[in-house]
Short mmCIF file of C-alpha atoms in Angstrom, two decimals:
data_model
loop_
_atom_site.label_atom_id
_atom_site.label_comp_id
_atom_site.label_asym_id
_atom_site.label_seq_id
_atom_site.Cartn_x
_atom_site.Cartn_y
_atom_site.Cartn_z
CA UNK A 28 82.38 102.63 75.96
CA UNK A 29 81.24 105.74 76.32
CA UNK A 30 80.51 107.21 79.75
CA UNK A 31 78.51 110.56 80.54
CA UNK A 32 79.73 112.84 83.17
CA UNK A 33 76.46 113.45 84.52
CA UNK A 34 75.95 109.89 85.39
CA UNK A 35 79.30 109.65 86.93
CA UNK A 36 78.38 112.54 89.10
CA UNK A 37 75.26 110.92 89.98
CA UNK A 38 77.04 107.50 91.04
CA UNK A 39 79.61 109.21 93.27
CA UNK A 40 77.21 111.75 94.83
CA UNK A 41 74.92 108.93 95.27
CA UNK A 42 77.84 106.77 97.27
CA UNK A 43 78.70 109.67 99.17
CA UNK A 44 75.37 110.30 100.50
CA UNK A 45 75.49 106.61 101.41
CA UNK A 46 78.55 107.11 103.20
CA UNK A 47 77.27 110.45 105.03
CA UNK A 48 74.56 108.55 106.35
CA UNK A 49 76.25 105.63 107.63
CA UNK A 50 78.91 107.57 108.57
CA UNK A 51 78.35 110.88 109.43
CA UNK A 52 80.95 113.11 110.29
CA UNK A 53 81.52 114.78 113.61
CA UNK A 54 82.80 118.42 113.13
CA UNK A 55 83.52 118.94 116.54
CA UNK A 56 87.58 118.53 117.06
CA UNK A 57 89.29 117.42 120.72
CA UNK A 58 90.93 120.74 121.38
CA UNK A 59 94.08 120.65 122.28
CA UNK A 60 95.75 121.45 125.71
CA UNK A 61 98.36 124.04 125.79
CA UNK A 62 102.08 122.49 126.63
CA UNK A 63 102.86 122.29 130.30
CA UNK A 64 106.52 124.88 129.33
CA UNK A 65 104.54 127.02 126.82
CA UNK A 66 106.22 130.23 126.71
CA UNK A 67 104.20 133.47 125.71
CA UNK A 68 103.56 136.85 126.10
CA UNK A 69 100.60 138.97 127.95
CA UNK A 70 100.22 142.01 126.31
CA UNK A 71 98.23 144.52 129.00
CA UNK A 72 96.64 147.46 126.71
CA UNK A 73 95.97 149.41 129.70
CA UNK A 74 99.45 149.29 130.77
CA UNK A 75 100.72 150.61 127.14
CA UNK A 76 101.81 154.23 126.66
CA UNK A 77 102.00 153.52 122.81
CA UNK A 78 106.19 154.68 123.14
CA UNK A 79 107.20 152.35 120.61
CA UNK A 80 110.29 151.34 121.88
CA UNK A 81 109.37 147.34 121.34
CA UNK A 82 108.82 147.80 117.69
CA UNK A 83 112.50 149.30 117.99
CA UNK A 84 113.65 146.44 119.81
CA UNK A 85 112.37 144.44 117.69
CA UNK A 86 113.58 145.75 115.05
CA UNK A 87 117.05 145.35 116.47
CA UNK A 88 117.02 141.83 117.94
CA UNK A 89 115.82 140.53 114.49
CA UNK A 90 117.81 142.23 112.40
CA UNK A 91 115.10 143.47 110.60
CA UNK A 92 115.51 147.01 108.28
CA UNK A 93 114.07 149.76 109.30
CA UNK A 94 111.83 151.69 106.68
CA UNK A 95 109.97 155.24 106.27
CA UNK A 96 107.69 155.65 108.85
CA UNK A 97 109.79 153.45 111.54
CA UNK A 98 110.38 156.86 113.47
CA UNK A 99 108.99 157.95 116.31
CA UNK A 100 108.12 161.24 114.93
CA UNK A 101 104.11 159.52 113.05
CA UNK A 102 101.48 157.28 114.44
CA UNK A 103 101.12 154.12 113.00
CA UNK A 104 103.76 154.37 110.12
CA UNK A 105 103.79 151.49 109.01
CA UNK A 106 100.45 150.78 109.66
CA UNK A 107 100.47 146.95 109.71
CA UNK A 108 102.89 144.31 109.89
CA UNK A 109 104.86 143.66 106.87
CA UNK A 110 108.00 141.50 105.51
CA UNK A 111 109.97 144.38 107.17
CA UNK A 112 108.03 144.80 110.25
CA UNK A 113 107.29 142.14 113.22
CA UNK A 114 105.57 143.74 115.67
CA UNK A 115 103.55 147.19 115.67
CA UNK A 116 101.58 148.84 118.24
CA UNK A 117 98.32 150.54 116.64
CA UNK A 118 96.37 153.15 117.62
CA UNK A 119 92.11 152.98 118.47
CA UNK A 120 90.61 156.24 118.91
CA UNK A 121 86.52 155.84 119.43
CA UNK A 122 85.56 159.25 119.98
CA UNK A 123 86.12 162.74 121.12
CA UNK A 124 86.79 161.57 124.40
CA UNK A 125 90.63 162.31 125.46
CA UNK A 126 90.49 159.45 128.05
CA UNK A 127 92.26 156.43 127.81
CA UNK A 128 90.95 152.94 128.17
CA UNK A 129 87.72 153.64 127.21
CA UNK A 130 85.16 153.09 124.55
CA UNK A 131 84.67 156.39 123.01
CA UNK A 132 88.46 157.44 124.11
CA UNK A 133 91.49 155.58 122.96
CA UNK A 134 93.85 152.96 123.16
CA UNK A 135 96.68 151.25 122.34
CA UNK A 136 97.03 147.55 120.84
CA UNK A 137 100.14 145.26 119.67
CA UNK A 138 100.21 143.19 116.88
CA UNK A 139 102.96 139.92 115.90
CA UNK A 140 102.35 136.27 116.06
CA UNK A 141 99.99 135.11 118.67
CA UNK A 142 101.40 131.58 118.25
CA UNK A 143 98.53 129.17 118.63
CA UNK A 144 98.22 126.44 120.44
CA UNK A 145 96.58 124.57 117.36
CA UNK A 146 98.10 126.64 114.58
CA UNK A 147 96.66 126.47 111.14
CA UNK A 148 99.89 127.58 109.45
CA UNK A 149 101.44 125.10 110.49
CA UNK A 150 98.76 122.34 109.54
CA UNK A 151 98.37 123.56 106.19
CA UNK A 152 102.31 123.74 104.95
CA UNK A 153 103.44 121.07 102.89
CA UNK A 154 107.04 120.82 103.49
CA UNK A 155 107.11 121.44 107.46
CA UNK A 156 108.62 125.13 106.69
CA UNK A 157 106.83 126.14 109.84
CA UNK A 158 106.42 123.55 112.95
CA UNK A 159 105.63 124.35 116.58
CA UNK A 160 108.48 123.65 118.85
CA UNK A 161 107.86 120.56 121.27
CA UNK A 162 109.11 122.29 124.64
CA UNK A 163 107.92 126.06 124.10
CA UNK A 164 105.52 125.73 121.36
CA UNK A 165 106.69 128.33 119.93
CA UNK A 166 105.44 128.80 116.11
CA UNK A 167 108.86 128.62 113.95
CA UNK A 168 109.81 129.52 110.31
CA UNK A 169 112.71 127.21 108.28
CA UNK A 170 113.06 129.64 105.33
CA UNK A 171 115.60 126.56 104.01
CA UNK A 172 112.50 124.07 103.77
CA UNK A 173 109.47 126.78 102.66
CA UNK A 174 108.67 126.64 98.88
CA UNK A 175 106.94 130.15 98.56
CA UNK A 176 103.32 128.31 98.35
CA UNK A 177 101.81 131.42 100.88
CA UNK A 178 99.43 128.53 102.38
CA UNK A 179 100.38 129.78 105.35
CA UNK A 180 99.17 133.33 104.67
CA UNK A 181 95.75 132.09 103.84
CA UNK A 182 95.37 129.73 106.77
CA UNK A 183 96.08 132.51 109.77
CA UNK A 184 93.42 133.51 111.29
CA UNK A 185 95.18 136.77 112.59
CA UNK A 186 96.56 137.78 109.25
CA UNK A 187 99.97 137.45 110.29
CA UNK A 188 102.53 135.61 107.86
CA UNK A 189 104.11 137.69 105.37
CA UNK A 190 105.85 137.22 102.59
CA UNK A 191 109.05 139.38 100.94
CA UNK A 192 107.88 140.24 97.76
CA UNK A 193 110.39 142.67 96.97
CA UNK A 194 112.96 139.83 97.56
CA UNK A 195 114.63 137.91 95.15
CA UNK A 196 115.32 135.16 97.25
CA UNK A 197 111.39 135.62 99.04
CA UNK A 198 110.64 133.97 102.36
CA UNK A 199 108.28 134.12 104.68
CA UNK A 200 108.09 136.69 107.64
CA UNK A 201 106.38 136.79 110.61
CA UNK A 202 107.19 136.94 114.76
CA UNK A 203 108.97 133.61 116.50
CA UNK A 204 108.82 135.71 120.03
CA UNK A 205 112.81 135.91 119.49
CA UNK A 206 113.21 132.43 120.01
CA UNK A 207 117.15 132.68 118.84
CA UNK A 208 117.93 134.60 122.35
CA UNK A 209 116.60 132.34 124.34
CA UNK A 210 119.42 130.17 124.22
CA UNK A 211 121.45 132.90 125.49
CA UNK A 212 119.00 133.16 128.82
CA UNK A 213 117.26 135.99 127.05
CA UNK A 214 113.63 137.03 126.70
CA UNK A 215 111.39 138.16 123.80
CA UNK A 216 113.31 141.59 123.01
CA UNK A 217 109.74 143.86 122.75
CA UNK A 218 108.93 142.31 126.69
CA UNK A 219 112.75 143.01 127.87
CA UNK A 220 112.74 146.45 126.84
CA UNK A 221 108.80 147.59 127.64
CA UNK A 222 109.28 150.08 130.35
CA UNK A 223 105.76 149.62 131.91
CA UNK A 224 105.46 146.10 132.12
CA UNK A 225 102.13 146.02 128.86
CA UNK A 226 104.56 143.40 127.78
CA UNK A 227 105.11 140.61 129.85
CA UNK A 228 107.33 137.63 128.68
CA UNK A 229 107.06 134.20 130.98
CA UNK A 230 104.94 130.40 130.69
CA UNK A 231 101.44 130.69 129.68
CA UNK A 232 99.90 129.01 132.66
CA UNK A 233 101.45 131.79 134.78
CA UNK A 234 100.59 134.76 132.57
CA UNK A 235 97.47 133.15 132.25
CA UNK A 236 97.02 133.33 136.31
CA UNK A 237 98.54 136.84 135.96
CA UNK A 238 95.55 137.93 133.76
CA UNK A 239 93.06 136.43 135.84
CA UNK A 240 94.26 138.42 138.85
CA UNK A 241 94.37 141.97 137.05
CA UNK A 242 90.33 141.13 136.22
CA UNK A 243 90.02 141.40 140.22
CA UNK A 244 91.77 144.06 140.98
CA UNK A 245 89.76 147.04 141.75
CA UNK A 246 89.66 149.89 138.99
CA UNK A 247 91.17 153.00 140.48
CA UNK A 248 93.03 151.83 142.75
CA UNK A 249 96.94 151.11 142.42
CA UNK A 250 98.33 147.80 141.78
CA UNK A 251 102.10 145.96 141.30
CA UNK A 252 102.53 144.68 137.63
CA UNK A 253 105.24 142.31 136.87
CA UNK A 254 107.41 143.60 134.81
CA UNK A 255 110.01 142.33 131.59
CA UNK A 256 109.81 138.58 132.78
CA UNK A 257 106.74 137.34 135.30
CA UNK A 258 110.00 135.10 136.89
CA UNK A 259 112.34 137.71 137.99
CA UNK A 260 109.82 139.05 140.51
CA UNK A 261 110.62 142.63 139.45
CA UNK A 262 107.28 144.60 139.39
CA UNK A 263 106.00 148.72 138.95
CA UNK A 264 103.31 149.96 140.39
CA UNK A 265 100.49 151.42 138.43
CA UNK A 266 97.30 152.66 138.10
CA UNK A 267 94.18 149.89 137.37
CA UNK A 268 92.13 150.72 134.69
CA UNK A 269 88.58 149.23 134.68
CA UNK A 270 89.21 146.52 132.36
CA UNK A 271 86.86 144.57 129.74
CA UNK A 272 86.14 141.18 131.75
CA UNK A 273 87.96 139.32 128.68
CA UNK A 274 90.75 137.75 128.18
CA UNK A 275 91.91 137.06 124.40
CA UNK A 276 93.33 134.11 123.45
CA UNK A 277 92.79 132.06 126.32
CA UNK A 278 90.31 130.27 124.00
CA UNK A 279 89.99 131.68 120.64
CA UNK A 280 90.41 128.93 118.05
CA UNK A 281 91.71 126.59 120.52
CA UNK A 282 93.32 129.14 122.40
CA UNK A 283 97.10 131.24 121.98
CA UNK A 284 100.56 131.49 123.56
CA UNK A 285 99.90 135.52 123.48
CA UNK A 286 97.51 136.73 124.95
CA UNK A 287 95.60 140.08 125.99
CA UNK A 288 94.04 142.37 128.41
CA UNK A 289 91.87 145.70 127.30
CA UNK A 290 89.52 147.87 128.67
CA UNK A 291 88.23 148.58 125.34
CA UNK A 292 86.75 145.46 123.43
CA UNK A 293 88.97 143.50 121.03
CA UNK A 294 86.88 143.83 117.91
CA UNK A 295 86.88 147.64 118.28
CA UNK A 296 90.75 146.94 118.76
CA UNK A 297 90.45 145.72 115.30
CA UNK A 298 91.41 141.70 116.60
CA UNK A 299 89.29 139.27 114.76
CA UNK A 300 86.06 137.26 116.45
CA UNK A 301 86.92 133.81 116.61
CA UNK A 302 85.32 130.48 117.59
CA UNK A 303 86.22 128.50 120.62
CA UNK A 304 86.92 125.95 117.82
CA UNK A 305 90.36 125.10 116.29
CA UNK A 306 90.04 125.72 112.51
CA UNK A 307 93.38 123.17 111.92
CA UNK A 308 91.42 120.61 114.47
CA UNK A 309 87.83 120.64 112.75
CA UNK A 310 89.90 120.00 109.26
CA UNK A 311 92.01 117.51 109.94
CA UNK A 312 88.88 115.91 112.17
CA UNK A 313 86.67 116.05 108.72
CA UNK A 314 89.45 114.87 106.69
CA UNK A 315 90.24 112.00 108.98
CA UNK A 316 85.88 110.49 108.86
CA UNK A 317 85.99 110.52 105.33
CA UNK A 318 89.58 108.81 104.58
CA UNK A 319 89.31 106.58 107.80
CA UNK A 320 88.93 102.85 106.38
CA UNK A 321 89.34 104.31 102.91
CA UNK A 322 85.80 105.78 102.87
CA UNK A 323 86.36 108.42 100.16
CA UNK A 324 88.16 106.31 97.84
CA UNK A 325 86.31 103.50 98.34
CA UNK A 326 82.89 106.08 97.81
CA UNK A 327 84.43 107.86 94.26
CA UNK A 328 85.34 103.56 93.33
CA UNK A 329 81.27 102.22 93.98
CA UNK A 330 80.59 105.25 91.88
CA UNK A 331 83.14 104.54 88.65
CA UNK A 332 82.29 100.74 88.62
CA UNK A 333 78.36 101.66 89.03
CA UNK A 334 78.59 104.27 85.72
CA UNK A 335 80.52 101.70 84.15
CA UNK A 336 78.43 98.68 84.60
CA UNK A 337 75.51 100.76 83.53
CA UNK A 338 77.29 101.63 80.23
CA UNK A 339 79.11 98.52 79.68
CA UNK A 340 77.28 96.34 76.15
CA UNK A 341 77.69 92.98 76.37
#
């Protein structure tokens, strides 16, 4: 028997579009609520005087070499995170302007893990190398279980994994908001040492709250900012700047553990435009419809048997 692959191709497209219309599938995915103890960070761009001393920190806390360009003495050397480097604060300048804060001025912006609520990495690995911890949902990294397959790489939306090239023994890299020290009592090292408070360590739903109140406050005027830990009650005063009536992360792709406050917008801060929409929920929601009841297999079956029949002599 001889069977020709276009009318194979025919019988299982033909099922499928059966299926589709009996069954069509709903792309839209239940989002996911953040955890109730979700730890995070609020980074506060207008509060950041670009000093560098959390890439230090973290530097130190993580054990991480340091590598040309980790001095003080450049901007934005390195330039983006890399197997060496967890965290970086970049530079946006938009114009002549010497201002700060503002569109055609400049600003300041941090980069590391924004640790979703939904995260893709952690959908797509095969071996559970990354998972997202139960109590802080905090994204972690088991470089003893990770096979080297970069899914992970390819599935962040924020371009944040990487992996050690130059390494022998290569793993994967990226920021797990210093979740070792935290059995010591300690915080994320970059929000512990931040001397003006951009960085604020503490639970979501209260940096969240924190954010919300900063969109209030009147530019201009002079505020109290938490400082290190939103707990400890320790605040500086500052300066509010007249801030862009956004807050990132609270929603984009189903929302993040970090999130951030400008007064310059986040795409000109070089952060990606995202959907409301978890990319790891509409997946798994698409894959679920079509193998729910067998309805794939059973499809790419009706369309075998129907190419054979139709090719089988007596």
């Amino acid at each position: 028997m001889k069977i020709k692959r276009r009318d194979f191709l025919k019988g299982v497209a033909g099922g499928a579009v059966l299926t589709a219309v009996s069954s069509p599938i709903d792309a839209s995915a239940e989002k996911k609520p953040r955890l109730d103890n979700a730890l995070g960070i609020l980074y506060d761009a207008t509060l950041c005087i670009g000093c560098q001393v959390c890439m230090v920190a973290c530097k130190k806390a993580n054990d991480m070499p340091y590598v040309p360009g980790d001095t003080l003495e450049t901007w934005e050397k390195p330039s983006e995170l890399s197997s060496n480097t967890l965290n970086i604060i970049k530079k946006y300048e938009g114009g002549e302007s010497q201002e700060k804060d503002v569109e055609d001025g400049f600003s300041f912006v941090k980069r590391h893990c924004m640790h979703c609520v939904d995260p893709a990495c952690v959908s797509v690995c095969p071996v559970s190398a990354l998972s997202k911890d139960p109590d802080t949902g905090v994204v972690t990294y088991n470089e003893k279980a990770c096979i080297g397959c970069r899914y992970c790489q390819v599935a962040c939306p924020f371009n944040i994994p990487k992996f050690q090239w130059e390494s022998a023994f290569p793993k994967i890299v990226k920021c797990q908001l210093c979740s070792h020290l935290f059995k010591k009592n300690e915080i994320s090292a970059c929000c512990s040492q931040c001397p003006t408070g951009a960085s604020l360590f503490g639970p979501v739903n209260d940096l969240m709250a924190e954010a919300k109140r900063r969109l209030q406050l009147q530019a201009g005027g002079y505020a109290d900012f938490p400082l290190s830990d939103i707990r400890t009650g320790k605040t500086v005063n500052a300066r509010v700047a007249a801030y862009n009536k956004e807050i990132y992360g609270e929603s984009e792709v189903g929302g993040t553990q970090v999130i951030m406050l400008s007064g310059v917008s986040f795409t000109k801060l070089g952060l990606p435009e995202l959907p409301d929409e978890s990319y790891t929920g509409v997946a798994e929601t698409i894959q679920h419809t079509l193998y729910k009841g067998l309805i794939l297999p059973a499809v790419a079956f009706a369309g075998l048997a129907y190419v054979i029949k139709k090719n089988t002599k007596e």
